CSV table of C-alpha atoms in Angstrom, one decimal:
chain,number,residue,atom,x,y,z
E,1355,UNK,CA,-1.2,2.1,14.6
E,1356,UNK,CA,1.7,3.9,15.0
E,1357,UNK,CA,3.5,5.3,12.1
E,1358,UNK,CA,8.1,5.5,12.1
E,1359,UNK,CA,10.0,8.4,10.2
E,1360,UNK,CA,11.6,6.1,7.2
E,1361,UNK,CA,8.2,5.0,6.1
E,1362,UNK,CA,7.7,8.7,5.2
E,1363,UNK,CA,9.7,8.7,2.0
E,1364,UNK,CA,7.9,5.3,0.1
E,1365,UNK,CA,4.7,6.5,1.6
E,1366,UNK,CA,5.2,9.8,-0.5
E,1367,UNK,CA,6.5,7.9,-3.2
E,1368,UNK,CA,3.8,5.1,-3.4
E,1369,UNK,CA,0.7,7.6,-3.2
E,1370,UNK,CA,2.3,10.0,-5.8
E,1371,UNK,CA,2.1,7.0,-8.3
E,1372,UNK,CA,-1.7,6.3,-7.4
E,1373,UNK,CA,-1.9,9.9,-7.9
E,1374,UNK,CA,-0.7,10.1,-11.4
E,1375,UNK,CA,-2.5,7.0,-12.4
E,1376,UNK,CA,0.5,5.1,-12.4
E,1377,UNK,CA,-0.6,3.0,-9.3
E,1378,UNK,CA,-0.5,-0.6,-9.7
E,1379,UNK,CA,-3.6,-2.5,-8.4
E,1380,UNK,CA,-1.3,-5.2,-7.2
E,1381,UNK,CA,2.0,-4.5,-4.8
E,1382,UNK,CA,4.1,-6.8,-3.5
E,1383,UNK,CA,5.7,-4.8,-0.8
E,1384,UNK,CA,9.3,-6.7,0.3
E,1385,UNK,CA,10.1,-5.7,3.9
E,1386,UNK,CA,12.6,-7.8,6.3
E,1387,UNK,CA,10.9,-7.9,9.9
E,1388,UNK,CA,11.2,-5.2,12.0
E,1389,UNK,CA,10.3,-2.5,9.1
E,1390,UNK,CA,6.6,-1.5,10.4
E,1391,UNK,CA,5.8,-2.3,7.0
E,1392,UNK,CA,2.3,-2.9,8.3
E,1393,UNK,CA,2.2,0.5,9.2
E,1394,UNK,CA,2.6,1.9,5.5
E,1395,UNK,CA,0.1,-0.8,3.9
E,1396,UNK,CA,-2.5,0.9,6.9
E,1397,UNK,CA,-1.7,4.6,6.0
E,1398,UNK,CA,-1.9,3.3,2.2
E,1399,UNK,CA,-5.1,1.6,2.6
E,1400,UNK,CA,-6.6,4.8,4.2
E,1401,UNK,CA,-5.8,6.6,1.0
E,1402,UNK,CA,-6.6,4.3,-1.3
E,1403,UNK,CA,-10.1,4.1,0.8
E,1404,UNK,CA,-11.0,7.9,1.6
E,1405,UNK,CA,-13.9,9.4,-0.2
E,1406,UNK,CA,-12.2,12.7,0.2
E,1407,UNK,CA,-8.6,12.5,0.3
E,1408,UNK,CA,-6.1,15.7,1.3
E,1409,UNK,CA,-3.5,15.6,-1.2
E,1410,UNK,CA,-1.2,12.7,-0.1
E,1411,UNK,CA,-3.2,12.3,3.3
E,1412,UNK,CA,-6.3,10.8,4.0
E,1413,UNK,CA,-9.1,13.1,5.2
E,1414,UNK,CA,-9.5,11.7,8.7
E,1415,UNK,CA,-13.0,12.5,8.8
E,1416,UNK,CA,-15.3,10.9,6.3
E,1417,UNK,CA,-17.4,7.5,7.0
E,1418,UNK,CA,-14.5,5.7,5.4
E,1419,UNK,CA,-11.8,6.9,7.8
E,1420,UNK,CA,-13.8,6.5,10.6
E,1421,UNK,CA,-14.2,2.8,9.7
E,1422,UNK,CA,-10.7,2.2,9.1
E,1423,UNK,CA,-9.5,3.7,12.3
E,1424,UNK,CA,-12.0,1.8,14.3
E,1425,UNK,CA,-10.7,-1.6,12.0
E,1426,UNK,CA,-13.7,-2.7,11.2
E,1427,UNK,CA,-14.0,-1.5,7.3
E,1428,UNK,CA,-16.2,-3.7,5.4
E,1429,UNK,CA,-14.0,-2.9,2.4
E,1430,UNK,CA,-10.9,-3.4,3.8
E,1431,UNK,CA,-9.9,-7.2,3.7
E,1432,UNK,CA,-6.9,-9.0,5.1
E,1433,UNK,CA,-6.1,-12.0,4.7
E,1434,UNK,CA,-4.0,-14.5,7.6
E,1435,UNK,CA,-4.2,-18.3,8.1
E,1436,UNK,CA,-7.0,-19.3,10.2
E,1437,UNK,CA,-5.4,-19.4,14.0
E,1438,UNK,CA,-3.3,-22.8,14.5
E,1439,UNK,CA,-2.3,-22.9,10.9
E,1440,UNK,CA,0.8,-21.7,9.5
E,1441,UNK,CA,-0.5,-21.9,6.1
E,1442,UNK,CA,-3.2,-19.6,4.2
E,1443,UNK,CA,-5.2,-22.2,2.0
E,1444,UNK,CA,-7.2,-21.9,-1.1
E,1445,UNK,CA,-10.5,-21.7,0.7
E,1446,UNK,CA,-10.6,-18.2,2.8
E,1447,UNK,CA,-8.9,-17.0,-0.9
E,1448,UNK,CA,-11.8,-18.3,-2.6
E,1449,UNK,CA,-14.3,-16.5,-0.3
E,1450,UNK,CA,-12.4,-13.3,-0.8
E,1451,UNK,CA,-12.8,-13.5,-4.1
E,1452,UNK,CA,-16.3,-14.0,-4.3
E,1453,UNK,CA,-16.7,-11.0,-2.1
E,1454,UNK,CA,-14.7,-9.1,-4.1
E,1455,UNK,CA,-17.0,-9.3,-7.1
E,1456,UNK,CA,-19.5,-7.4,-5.4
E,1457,UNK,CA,-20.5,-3.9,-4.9
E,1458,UNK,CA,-18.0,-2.4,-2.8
E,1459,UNK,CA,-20.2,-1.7,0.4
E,1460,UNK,CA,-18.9,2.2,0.8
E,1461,UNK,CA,-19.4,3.0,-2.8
E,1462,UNK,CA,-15.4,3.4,-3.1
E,1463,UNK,CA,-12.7,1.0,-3.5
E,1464,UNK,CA,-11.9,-2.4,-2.1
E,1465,UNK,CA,-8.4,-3.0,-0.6
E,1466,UNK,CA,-6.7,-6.5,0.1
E,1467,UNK,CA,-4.1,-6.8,2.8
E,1468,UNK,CA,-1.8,-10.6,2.3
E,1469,UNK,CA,0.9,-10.0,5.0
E,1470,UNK,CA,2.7,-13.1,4.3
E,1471,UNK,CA,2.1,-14.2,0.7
E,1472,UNK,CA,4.2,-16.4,1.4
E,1473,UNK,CA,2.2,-18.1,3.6
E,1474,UNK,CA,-0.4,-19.3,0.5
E,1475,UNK,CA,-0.4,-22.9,-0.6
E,1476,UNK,CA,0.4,-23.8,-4.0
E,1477,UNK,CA,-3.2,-24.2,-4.7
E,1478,UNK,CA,-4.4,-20.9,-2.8
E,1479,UNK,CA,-1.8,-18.8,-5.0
E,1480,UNK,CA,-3.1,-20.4,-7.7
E,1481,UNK,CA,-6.8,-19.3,-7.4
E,1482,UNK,CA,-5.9,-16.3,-6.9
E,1483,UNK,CA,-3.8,-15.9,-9.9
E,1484,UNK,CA,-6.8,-14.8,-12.6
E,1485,UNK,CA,-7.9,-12.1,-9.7
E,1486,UNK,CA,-4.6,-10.7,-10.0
E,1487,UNK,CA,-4.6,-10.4,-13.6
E,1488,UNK,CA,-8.1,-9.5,-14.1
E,1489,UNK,CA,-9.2,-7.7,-11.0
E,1490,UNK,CA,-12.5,-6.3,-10.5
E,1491,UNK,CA,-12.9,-2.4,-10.5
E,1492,UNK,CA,-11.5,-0.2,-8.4
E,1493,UNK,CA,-10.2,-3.3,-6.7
E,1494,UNK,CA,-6.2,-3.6,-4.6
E,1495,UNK,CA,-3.9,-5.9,-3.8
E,1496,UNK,CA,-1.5,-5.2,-1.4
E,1497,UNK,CA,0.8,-7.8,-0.9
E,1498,UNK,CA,3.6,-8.0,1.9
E,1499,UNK,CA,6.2,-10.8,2.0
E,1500,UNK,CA,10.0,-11.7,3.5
E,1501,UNK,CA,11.0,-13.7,1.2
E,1502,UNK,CA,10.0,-13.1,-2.6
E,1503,UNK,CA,12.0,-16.4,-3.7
E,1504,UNK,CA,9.4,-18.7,-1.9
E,1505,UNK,CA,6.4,-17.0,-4.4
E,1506,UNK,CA,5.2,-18.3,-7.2
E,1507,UNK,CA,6.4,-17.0,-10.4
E,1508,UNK,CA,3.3,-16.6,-11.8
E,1509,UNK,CA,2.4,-14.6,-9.3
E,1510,UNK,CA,5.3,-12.6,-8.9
E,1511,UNK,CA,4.9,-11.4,-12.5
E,1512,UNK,CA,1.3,-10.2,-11.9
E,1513,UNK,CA,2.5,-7.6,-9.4
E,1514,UNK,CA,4.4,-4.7,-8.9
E,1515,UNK,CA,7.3,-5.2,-7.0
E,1516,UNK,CA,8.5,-2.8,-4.2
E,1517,UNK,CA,11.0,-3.4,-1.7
E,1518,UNK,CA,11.1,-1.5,1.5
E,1519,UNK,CA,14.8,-0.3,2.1
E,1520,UNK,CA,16.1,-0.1,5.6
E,1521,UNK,CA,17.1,3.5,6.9
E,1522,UNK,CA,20.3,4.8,7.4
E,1523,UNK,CA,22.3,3.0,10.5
E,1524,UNK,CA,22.8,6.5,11.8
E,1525,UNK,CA,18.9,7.6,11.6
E,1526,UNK,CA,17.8,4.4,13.1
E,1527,UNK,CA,20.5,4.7,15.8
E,1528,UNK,CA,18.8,8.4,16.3
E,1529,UNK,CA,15.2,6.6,16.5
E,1530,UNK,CA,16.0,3.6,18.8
E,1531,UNK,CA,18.2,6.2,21.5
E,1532,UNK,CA,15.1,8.8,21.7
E,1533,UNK,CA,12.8,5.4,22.8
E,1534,UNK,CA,15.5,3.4,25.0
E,1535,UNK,CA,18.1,4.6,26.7
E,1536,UNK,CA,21.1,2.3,26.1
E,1537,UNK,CA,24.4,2.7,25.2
E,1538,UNK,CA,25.5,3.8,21.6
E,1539,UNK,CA,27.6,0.4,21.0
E,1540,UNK,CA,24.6,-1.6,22.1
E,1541,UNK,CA,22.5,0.1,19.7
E,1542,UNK,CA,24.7,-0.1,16.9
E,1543,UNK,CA,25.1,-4.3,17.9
E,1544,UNK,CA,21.1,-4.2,17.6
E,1545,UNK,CA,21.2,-2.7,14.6
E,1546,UNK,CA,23.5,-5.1,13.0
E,1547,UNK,CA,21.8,-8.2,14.2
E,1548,UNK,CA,18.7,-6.8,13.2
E,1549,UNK,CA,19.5,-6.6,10.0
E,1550,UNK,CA,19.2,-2.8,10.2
E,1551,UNK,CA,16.0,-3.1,11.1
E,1552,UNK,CA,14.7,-0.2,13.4
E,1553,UNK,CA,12.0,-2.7,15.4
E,1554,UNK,CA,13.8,-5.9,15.3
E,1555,UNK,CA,16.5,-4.0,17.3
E,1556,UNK,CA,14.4,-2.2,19.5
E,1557,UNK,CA,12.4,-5.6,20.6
E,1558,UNK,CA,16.3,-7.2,21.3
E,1559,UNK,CA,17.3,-4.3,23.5
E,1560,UNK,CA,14.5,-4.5,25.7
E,1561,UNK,CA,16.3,-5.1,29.0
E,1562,UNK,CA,15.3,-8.5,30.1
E,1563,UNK,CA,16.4,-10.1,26.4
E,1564,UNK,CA,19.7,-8.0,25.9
E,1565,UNK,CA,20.6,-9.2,29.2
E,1566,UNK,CA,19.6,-12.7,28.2
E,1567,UNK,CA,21.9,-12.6,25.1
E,1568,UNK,CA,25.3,-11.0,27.1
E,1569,UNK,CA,24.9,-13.9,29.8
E,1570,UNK,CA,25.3,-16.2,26.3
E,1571,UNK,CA,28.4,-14.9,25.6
E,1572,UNK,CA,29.7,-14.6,29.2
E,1573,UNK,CA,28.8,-18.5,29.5
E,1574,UNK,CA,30.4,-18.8,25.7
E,1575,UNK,CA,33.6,-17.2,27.8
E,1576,UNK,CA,33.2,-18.8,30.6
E,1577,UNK,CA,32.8,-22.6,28.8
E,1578,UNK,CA,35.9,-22.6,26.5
E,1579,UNK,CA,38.3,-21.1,29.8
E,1580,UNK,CA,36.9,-24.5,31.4
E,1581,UNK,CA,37.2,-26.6,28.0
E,1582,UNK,CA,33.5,-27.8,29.3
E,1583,UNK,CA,31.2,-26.6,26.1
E,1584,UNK,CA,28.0,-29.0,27.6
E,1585,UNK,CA,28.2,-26.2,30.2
E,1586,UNK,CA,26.5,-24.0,27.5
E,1587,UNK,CA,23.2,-26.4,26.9
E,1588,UNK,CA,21.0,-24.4,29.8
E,1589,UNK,CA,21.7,-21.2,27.8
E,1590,UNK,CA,20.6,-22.4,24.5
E,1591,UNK,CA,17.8,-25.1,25.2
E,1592,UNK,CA,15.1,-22.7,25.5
E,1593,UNK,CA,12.1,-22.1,23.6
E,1594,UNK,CA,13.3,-19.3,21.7
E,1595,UNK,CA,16.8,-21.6,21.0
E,1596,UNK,CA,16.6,-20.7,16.9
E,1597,UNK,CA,17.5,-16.8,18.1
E,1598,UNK,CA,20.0,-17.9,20.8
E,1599,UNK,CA,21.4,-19.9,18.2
E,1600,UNK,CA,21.4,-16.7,15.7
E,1601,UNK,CA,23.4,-15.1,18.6
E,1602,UNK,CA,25.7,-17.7,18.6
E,1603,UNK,CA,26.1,-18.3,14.9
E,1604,UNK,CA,26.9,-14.7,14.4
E,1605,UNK,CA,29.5,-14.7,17.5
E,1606,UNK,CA,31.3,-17.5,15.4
E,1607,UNK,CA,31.0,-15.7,12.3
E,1608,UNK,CA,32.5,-12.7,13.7
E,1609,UNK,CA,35.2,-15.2,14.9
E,1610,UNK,CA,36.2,-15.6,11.4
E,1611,UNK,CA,36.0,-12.0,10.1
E,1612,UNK,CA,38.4,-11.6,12.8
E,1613,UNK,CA,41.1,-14.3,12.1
E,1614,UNK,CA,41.0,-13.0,8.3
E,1615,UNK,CA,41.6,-9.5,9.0
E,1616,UNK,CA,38.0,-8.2,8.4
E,1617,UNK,CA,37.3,-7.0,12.1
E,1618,UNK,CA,35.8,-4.0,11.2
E,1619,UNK,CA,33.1,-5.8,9.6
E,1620,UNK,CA,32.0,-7.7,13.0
E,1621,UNK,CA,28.5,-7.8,14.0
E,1622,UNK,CA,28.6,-8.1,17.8
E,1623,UNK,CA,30.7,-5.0,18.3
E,1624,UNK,CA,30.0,-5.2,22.2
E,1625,UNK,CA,31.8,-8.4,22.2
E,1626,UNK,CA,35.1,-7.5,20.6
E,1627,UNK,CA,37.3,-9.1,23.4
E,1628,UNK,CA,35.5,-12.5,23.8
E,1629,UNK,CA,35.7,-12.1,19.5
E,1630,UNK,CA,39.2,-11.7,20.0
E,1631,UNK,CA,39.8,-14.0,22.9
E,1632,UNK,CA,38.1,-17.1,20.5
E,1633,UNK,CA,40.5,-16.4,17.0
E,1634,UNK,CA,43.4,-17.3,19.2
E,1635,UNK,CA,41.9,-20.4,20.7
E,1636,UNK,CA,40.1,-21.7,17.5
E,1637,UNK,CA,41.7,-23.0,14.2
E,1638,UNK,CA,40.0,-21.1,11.2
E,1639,UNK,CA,39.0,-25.3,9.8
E,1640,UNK,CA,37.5,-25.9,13.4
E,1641,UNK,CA,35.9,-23.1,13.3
E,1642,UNK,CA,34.3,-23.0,9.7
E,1643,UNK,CA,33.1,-26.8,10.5
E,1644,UNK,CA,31.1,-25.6,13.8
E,1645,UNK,CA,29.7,-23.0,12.2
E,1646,UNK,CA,28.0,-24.7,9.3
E,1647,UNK,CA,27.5,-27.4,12.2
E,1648,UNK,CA,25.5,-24.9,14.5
E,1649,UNK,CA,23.7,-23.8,11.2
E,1650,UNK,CA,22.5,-27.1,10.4
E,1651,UNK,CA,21.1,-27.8,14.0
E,1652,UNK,CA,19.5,-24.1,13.5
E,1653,UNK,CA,17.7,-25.0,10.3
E,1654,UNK,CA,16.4,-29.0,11.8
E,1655,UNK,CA,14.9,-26.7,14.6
E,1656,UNK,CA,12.9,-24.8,12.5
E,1657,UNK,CA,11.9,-27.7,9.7
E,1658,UNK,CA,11.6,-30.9,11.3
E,1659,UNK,CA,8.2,-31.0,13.7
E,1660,UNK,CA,8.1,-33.0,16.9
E,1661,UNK,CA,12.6,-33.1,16.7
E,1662,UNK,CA,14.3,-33.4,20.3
E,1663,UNK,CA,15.4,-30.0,21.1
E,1664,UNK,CA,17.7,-30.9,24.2
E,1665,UNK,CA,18.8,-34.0,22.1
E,1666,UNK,CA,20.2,-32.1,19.1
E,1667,UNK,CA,21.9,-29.4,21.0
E,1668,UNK,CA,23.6,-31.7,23.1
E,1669,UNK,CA,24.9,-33.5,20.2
E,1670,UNK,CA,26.1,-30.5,18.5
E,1671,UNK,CA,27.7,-29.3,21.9
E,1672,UNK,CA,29.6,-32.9,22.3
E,1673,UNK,CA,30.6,-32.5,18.8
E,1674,UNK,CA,32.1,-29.0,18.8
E,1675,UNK,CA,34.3,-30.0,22.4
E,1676,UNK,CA,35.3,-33.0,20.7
E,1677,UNK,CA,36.9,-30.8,18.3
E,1678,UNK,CA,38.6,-28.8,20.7
């Protein structure tokens, strides 16, 4: 797995509090995507696991390690919905649990990996509520999630919350130029769609999709110079249309920065003409309504199962020329 420089800090910072005794045997670890927060619950878990750690590293060399870095560690659970299902029910939770009360297998401790928590069902998160509070010895919890709000409460209180900071724009900048050579403004465009996330804006600047976004915003152009907006449904009726409708939302949003004098805060910084180009076309009214508009027809994308794709963007297409 591979490991990225701004992990190094919390990993040094989580192991020194096992160290002391302060560890918690439950984490809630909150990480937006594109983090490699997966790759600190790994290194963790080969700590927490090693029969003969080195200070703040894992030995590499005991039975335990081996096990681990061949992923098959009879100790080491993690948890994910069954394939198909975007849910984690109470079932696989309960057989956890039941292997959990036994002998740990290596003699050491027993570690368990929930990627999503928010992925349990009500009932799921409930069973595992009395595990959390009275675990069995030598027993972890290590749970990831991108969205604490949608947890339980309950289960929220019974853990120790940690929240994975993004680096420094100019150290991930640093990263994402020594693995892909693009330019500066580009990277610095990734990075703020990204959310600051080192991997999210690595993944968009892979050739193929940054191209895929700047012929958005060329058509975007090239649409209100011909007053023909339906000219922008083969760009945005794709499978991937919630991103290319991020792209789009943020474009608008940057649109409105722009007209109120807070340029400097715009996230498609490659864009700046075509930014500039749409506040003097657009009323700031027409403008706000289309955006919430576009936001709406994001949200029904992602919510509403079986919904007409090309149908929907059509209709929000029509309604943002009618407003012209």
């Amino acid at each position: 797995m591979n490991w990225y420089p701004w992990l190094n800090g919390p990993y040094r910072q989580l192991i020194a509090q096992y160290q002391g005794g302060r560890g918690h045997h439950a984490l809630l670890m909150h990480a937006a995507k594109g983090m490699g927060d997966e790759a600190l619950v790994y290194g963790l878990s080969r700590w927490l696991l090693c029969q003969h750690p080195d200070g703040e590293k894992s030995c590499g060399k005991c039975h335990s390690c081996h096990l681990m870095i061949a992923g098959n560690h009879p100790d080491w659970h993690v948890l994910t919905p069954e394939k198909g299902k975007n849910t984690l029910g109470v079932e696989p939770v309960r057989q956890l649990i039941e292997t959990l009360y036994n002998y740990s297998q290596q003699g050491g401790a027993k570690v368990v990996w929930l990627p999503q928590a928010e992925l349990l069902t009500e009932a799921a998160a409930n069973a595992l509520l009395k595990t959390l509070e009275e675990p069995p010895a030598g027993t972890y919890f290590l749970l990831g999630c991108r969205e604490p709000s949608r947890l339980l409460p309950t289960l929220r209180s019974r853990c120790f919350y940690w929240h994975l900071a993004t680096p420094e724009a100019s150290l991930a900048a640093q990263w994402i130029a020594r693995q892909l050579q693009v330019a500066p403004l580009s990277i610095q465009t990734a990075l703020r769609l990204g959310e600051g996330t080192p991997l999210a804006a690595l993944e968009l600047l892979q050739p193929e999709r940054w191209k895929q976004r700047e012929e958005l915003c060329q058509q975007v152009s090239a649409s209100f110079q011909q007053r023909c907006l339906l000219s922008l449904l083969p760009q945005l009726n794709h499978d991937d249309a919630v991103e290319r409708l991020f792209w789009l939302c943020s474009l608008l949003l940057d649109v409105i920065k722009y007209q109120q004098g807070a340029g400097h805060y715009v996230i498609n910084l490659d864009q700046q003409p075509l930014i500039a180009a749409l506040a003097n076309t657009l009323s700031n009214e027409a403008l706000q309504q289309n955006l919430q508009g576009w936001m709406r027809c994001r949200q029904q994308l992602l919510s509403v199962v079986g919904v007409n794709r090309e149908l929907l963007l059509t209709e929000q297409l029509l309604e943002w020329e009618n407003s012209l």
